[in-house]
Coordinates of C-alpha atoms and ligand atoms in Angstrom, one line a residue:
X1 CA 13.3 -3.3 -21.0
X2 CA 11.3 0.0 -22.6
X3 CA 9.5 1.9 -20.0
X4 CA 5.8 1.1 -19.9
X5 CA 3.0 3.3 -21.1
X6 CA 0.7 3.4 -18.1
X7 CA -2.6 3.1 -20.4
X8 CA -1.1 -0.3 -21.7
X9 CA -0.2 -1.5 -18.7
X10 CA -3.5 -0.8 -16.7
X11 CA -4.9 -2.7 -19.5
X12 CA -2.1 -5.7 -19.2
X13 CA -2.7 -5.5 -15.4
X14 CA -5.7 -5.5 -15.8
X15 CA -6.5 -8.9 -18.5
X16 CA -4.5 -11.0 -15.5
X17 CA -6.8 -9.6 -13.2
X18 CA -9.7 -10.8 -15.2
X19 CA -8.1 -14.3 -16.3
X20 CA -7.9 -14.1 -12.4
X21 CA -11.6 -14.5 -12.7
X22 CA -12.5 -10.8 -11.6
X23 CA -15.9 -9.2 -12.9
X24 CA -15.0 -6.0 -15.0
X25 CA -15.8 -3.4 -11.9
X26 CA -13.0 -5.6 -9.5
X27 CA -10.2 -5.6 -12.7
X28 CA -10.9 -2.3 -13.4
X29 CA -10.4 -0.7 -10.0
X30 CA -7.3 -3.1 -9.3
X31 CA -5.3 -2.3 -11.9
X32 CA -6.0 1.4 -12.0
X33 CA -4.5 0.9 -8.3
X34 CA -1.3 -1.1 -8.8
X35 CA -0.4 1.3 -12.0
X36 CA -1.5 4.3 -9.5
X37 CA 1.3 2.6 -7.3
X38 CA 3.7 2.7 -10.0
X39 CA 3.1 6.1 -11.1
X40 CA 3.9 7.2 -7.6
X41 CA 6.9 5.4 -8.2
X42 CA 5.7 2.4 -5.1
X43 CA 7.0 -0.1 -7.7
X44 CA 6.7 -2.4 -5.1
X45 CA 3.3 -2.2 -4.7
X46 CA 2.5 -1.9 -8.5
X47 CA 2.1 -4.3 -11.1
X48 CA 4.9 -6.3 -9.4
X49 CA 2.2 -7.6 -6.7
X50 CA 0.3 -9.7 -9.7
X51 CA 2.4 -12.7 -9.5
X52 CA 1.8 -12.8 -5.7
X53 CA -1.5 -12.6 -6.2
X54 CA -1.8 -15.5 -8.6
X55 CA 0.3 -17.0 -6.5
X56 CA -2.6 -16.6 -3.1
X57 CA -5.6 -17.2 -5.9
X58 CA -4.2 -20.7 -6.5
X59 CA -4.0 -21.4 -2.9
X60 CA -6.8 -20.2 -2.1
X61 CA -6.4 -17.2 0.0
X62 CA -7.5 -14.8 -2.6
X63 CA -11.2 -14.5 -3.7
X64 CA -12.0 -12.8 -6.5
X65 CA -15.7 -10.8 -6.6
X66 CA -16.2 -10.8 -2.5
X67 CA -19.1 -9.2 -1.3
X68 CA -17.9 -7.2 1.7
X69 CA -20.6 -8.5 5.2
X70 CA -21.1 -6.1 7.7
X71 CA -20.2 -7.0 11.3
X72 CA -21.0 -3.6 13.0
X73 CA -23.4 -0.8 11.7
X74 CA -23.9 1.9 14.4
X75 CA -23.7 5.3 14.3
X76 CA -20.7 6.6 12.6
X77 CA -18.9 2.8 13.6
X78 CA -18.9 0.6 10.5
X79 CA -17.1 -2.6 10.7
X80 CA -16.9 -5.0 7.7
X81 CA -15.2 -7.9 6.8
X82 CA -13.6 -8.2 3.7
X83 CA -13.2 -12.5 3.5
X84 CA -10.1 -12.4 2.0
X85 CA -11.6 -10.4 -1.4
X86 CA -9.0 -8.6 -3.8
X87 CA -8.0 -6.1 -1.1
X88 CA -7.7 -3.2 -3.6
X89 CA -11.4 -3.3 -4.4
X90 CA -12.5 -4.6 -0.9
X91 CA -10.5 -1.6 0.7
X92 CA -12.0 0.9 -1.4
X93 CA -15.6 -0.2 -1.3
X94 CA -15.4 0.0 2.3
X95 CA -13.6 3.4 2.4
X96 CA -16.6 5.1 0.3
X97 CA -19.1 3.4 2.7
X98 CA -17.2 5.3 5.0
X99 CA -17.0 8.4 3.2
X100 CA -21.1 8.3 2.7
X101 CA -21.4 7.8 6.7
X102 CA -19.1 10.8 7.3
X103 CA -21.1 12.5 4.9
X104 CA -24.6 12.2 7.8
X105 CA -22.4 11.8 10.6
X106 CA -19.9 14.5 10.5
X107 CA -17.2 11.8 11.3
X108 CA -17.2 8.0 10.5
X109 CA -14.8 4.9 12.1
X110 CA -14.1 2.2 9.7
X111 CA -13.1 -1.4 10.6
X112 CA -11.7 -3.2 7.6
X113 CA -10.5 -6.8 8.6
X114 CA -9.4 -9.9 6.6
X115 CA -9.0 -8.1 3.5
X116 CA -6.6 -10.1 0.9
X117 CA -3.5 -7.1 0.3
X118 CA -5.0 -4.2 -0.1
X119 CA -2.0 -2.3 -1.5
X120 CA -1.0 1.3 -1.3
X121 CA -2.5 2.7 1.5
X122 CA -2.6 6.6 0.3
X123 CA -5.0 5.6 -2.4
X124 CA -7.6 5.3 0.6
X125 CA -6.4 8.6 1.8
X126 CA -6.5 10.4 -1.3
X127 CA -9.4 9.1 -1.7
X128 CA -11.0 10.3 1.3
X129 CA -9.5 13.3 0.6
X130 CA -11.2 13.6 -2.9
X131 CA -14.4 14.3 -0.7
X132 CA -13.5 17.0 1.3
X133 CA -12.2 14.1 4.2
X134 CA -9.2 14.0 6.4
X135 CA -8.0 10.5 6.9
X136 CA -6.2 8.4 9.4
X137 CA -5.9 4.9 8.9
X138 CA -3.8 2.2 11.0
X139 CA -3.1 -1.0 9.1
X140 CA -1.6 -4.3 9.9
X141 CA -0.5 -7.5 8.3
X142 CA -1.0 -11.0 9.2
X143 CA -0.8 -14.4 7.2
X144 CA 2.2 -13.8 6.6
X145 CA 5.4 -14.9 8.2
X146 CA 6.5 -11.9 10.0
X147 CA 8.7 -9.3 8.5
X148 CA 9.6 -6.5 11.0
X149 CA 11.3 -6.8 14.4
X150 CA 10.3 -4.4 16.6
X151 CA 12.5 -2.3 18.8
X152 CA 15.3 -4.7 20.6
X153 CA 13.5 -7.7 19.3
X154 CA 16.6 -10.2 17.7
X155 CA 14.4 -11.3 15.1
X156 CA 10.9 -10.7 13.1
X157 CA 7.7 -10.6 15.1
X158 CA 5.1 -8.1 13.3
X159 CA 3.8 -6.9 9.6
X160 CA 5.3 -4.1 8.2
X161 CA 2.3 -2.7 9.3
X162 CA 1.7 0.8 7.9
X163 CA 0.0 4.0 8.4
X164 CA -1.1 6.6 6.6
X165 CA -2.7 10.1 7.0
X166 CA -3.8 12.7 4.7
X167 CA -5.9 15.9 5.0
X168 CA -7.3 18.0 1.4
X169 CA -5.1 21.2 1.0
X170 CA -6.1 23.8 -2.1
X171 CA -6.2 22.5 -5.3
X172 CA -7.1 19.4 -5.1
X173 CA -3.4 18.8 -3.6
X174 CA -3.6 16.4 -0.5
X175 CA -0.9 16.2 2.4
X176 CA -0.6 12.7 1.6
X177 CA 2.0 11.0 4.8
X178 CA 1.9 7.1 3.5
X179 CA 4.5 4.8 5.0
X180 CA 5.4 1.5 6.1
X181 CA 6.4 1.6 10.1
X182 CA 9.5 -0.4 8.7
X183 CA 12.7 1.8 7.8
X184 CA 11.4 0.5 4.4
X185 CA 8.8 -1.9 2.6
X186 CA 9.7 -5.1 2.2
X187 CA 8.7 -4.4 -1.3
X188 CA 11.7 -2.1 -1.5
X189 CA 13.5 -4.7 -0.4
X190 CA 12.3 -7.4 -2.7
X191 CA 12.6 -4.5 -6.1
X192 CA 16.3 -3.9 -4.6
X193 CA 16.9 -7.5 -4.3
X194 CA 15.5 -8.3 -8.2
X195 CA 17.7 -5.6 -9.5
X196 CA 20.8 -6.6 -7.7
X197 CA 21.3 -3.5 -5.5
X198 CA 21.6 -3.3 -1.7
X199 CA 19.2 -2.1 0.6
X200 CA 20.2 1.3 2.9
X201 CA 22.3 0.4 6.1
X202 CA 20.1 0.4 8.8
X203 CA 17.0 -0.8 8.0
X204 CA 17.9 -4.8 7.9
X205 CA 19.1 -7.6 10.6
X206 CA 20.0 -11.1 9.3
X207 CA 19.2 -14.1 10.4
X208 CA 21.4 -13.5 14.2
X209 CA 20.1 -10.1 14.6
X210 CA 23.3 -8.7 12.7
X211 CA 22.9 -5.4 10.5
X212 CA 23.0 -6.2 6.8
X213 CA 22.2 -4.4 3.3
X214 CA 21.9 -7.6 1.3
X215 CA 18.0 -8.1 1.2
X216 CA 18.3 -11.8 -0.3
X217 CA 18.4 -13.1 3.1
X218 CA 14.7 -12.1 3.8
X219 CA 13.7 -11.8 0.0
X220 CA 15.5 -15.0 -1.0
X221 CA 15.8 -17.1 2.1
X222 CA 13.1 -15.6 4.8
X223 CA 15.6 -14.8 7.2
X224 CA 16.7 -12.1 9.1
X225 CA 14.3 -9.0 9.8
X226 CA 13.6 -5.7 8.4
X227 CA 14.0 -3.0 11.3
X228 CA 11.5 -0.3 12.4
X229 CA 11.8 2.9 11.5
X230 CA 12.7 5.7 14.2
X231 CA 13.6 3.4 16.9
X232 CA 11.1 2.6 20.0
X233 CA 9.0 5.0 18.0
X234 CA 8.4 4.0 14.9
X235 CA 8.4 0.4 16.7
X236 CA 5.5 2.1 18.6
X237 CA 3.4 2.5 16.4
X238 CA 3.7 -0.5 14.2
X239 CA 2.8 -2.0 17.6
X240 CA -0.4 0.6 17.6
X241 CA -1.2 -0.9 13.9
X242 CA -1.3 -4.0 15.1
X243 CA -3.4 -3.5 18.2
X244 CA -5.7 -1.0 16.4
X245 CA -5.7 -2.5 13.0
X246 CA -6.1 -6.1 13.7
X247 CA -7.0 -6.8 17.3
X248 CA -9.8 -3.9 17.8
X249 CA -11.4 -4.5 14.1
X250 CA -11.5 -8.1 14.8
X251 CA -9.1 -9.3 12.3
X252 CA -6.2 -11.5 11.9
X253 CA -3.5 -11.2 13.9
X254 CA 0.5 -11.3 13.3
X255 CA 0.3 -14.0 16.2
X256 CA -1.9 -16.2 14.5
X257 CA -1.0 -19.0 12.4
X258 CA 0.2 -17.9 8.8
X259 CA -1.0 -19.8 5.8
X260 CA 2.1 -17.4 3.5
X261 CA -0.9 -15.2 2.2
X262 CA -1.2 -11.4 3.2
X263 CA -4.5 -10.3 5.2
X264 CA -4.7 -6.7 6.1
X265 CA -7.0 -5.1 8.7
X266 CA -7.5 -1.6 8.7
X267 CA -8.8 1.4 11.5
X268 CA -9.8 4.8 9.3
X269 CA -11.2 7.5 11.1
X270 CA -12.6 10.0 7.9
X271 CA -13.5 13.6 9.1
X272 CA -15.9 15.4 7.1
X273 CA -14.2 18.9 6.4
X274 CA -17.6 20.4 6.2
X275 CA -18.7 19.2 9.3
X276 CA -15.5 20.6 11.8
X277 CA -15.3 23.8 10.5
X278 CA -15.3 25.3 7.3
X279 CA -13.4 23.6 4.4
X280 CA -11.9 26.3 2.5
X281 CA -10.7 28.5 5.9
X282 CA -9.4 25.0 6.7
X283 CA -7.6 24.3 3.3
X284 CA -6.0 27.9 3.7
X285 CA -4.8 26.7 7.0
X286 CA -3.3 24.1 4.9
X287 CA -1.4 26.2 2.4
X288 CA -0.3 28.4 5.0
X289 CA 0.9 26.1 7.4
X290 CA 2.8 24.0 5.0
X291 CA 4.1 27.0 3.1
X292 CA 5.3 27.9 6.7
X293 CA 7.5 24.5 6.5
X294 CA 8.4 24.8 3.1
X295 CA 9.8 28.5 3.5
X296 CA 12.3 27.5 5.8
X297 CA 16.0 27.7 5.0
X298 CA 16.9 24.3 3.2
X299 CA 19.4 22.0 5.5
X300 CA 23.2 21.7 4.2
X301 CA 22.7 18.7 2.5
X302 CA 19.5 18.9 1.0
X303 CA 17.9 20.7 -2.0
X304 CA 14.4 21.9 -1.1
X305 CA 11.7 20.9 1.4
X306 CA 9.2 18.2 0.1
X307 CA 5.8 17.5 2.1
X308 CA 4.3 13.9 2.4
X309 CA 2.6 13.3 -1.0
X310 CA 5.0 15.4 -3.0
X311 CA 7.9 12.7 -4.1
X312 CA 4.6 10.5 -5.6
X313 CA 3.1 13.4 -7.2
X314 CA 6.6 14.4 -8.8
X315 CA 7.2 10.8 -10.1
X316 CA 3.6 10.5 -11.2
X317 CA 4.1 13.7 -13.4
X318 CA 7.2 12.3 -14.8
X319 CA 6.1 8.9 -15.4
X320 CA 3.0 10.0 -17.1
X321 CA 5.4 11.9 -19.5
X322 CA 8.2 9.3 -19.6
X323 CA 6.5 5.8 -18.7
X324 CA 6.9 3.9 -16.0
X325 CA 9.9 1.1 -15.7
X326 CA 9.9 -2.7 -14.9
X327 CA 13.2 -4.1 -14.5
X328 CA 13.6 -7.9 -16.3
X329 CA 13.2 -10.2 -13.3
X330 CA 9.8 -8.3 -12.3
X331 CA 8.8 -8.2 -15.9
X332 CA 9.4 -11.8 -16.4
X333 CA 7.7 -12.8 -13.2
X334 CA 5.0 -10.7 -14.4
X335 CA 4.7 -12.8 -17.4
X336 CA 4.6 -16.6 -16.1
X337 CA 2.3 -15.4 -13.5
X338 CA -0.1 -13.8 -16.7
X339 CA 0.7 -17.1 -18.4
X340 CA -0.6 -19.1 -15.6
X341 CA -3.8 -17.8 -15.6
X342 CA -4.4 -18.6 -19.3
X343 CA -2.8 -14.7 -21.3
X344 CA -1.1 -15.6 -24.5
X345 CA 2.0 -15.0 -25.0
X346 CA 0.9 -12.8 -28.2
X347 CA -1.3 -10.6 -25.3
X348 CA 2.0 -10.4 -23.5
X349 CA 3.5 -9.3 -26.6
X350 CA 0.6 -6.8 -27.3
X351 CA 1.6 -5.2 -23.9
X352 CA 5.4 -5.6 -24.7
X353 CA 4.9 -3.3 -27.8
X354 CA 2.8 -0.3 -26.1
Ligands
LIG401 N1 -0.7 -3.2 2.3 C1 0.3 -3.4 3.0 O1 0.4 -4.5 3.7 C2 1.5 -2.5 3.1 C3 2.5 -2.7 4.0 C4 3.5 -1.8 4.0 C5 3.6 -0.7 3.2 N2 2.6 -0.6 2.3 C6 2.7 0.6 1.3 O2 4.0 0.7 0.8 C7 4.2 2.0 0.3 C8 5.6 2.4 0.5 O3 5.9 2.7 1.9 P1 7.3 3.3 2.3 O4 7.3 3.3 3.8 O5 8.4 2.6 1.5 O6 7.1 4.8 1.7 P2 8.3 5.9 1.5 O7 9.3 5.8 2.6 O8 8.7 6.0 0.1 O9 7.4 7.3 1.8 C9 6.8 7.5 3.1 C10 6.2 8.8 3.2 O10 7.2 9.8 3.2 C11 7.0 10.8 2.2 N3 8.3 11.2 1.7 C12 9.2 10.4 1.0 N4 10.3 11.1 0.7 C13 10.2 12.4 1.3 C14 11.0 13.6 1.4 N5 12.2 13.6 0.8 N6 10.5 14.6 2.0 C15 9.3 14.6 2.6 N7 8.4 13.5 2.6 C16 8.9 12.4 1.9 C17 6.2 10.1 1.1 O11 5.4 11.1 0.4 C18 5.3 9.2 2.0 O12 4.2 9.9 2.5 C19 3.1 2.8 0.9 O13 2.2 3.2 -0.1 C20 2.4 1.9 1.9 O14 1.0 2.1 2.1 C21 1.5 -1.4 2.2

């Protein structure tokens, strides 16, 4: 397969997304997310979601062109529910709503429940942090048969529920910490699983509560678990995502009966920079406490000291410059789910050729 030219394939992403039945707006800012993801080198959260979402829009647990309705306006508190809408355009609607009421209110609390997938969570961060916001944002997942077991749980019983935090640093260079609350995504699992490989040791249980590395059992067969990361801690706060994420927004929880789609529910808390102090003394703060971590003597072992956001930022240069790869099996999923939705096979080839 040749590496993709990111123009060409936000433009392939998004014609599905259209022949999904998305207005313009909803294509436009879906695609420019899932290629985001793959730029970032999230490959499971790229282009690779489209076939799941065809997949939910013919069972109906995706709507295209969903108006967001407001459950709870008061004061900096904004809840909204998102009615299973294309998550990536639902989840950013509601995150600048939330920016514009940080903007009066110094500080603003978003509630973002029932939202089909919404994606890459860091895209709400960074965007947040695009207007002079920190971000914190709990997330959890429901619909969906459960993925993660928690700590000394034998077998799945939550989301793989992530969270994500970011805060602006100088030049436009966010402290971007984005993360499943699994040792990894179960996207990871799924890429490693279409190319063959085996997961890392530690982050999977089959279907008896065994360690494994071979990710068909929960890709293939819906099986076994994927672990938390971090022990009782990282269990911890997938548990918090859960609780803060679904059951305090109002949204669907991992207990509740699954119809195999994917809802998210999302707590953000946005601080306006502007409004807690002043933003560039606190962007210095940034540089200097970061370059503080960064300075330190590099671990045998390792190379150099990375900060969240870094790795994505590094593979985003790089995959501007070299294009971004899609291994067969994805690509060719890719395709029938394009083809069900009514793209010729001459668009596909379009794509194909750059
Ligand atoms: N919408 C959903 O339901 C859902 C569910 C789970 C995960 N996700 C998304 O999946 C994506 C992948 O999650 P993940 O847990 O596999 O991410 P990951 O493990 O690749 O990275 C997690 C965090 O660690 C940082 N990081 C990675 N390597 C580092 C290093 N060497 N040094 C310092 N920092 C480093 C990254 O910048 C990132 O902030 C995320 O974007 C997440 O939002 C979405």
């Amino acid at each position: 397969m040749p590496d993709f030219n990111p123009e060409t394939l936000q433009a392939f992403a998004k014609l599905v997304v259209t022949r999904m039945g998305s207005g313009e707006e909803e294509a436009e800012e879906v695609a420019d997310h899932l290629v985001r993801a793959n730029l970032g080198a999230h490959d499971s959260h790229g282009v690779g979601m489209l076939p799941t979402y065809v997949r939910l829009l013919g069972d109906g647990l995706l709507v295209p062109n969903q108006k967001l309705r407001t459950v709870v306006d008061f004061g900096a508190l904004l809840v909204v529910d998102a009615g299973r809408g294309f998550g990536q355009r639902m989840a950013a609607e509601a995150v600048r709503a939330a920016i514009a009421r940080a903007k009066q209110e110094g500080a603003s609390v978003l509630g973002l429940r029932n939202s089909a997938h919404i994606g890459r969570i860091g895209t709400y961060g960074e965007l947040a942090a695009s207007a002079g916001m920190a971000f914190i944002g709990f997330v959890n997942v429901a619909d969906h048969h459960p993925l993660q077991a928690p700590y000394a749980c034998g077998h799945a019983q939550l989301g793989t529920n992530p969270f994500c935090a970011t805060i602006p640093g100088e030049q436009d260079a966010p402290v971007v910490l984005d993360m499943a609350t699994t040792a990894i995504a179960f996207g990871k699992a799924r890429v490693a699983h279409n190319k063959g490989v085996p997961v890392p040791e530690g982050t999977l249980i089959d279907e008896e509560g065994r360690p494994t590395t071979d990710p068909a059992g929960i890709v293939r067969d819906r099986v076994g678990a994927l672990l938390s990361f971090g022990l009782h801690k990282g269990s911890g706060l997938a548990i918090m995502c859960e609780l803060l994420g679904g059951v305090l927004t109002g949204g669907q929880r991992a207990d509740e009966p699954q119809h195999n789609g994917t809802v998210n529910s999302m707590l953000a808390v946005l601080i306006d920079l502007a409004r807690i102090g002043d933003p560039s003394s606190i962007r210095a703060g940034v540089a200097t406490a970061t370059a503080h971590i960064k300075g330190s003597r590099v671990a045998p072992g390792f190379e150099e000291i990375l900060l969240p956001g870094d790795p994505e930022r590094r593979q985003a240069d790089s995959r501007r410059k070299r294009g971004i790869p899609i291994d067969e099996t994805s690509w060719s999923e890719i395709c029938d789910a394009a083809r069900k939705v009514g793209v010729s096979d001459a668009e596909i080839g379009r794509a194909l050729a750059g």
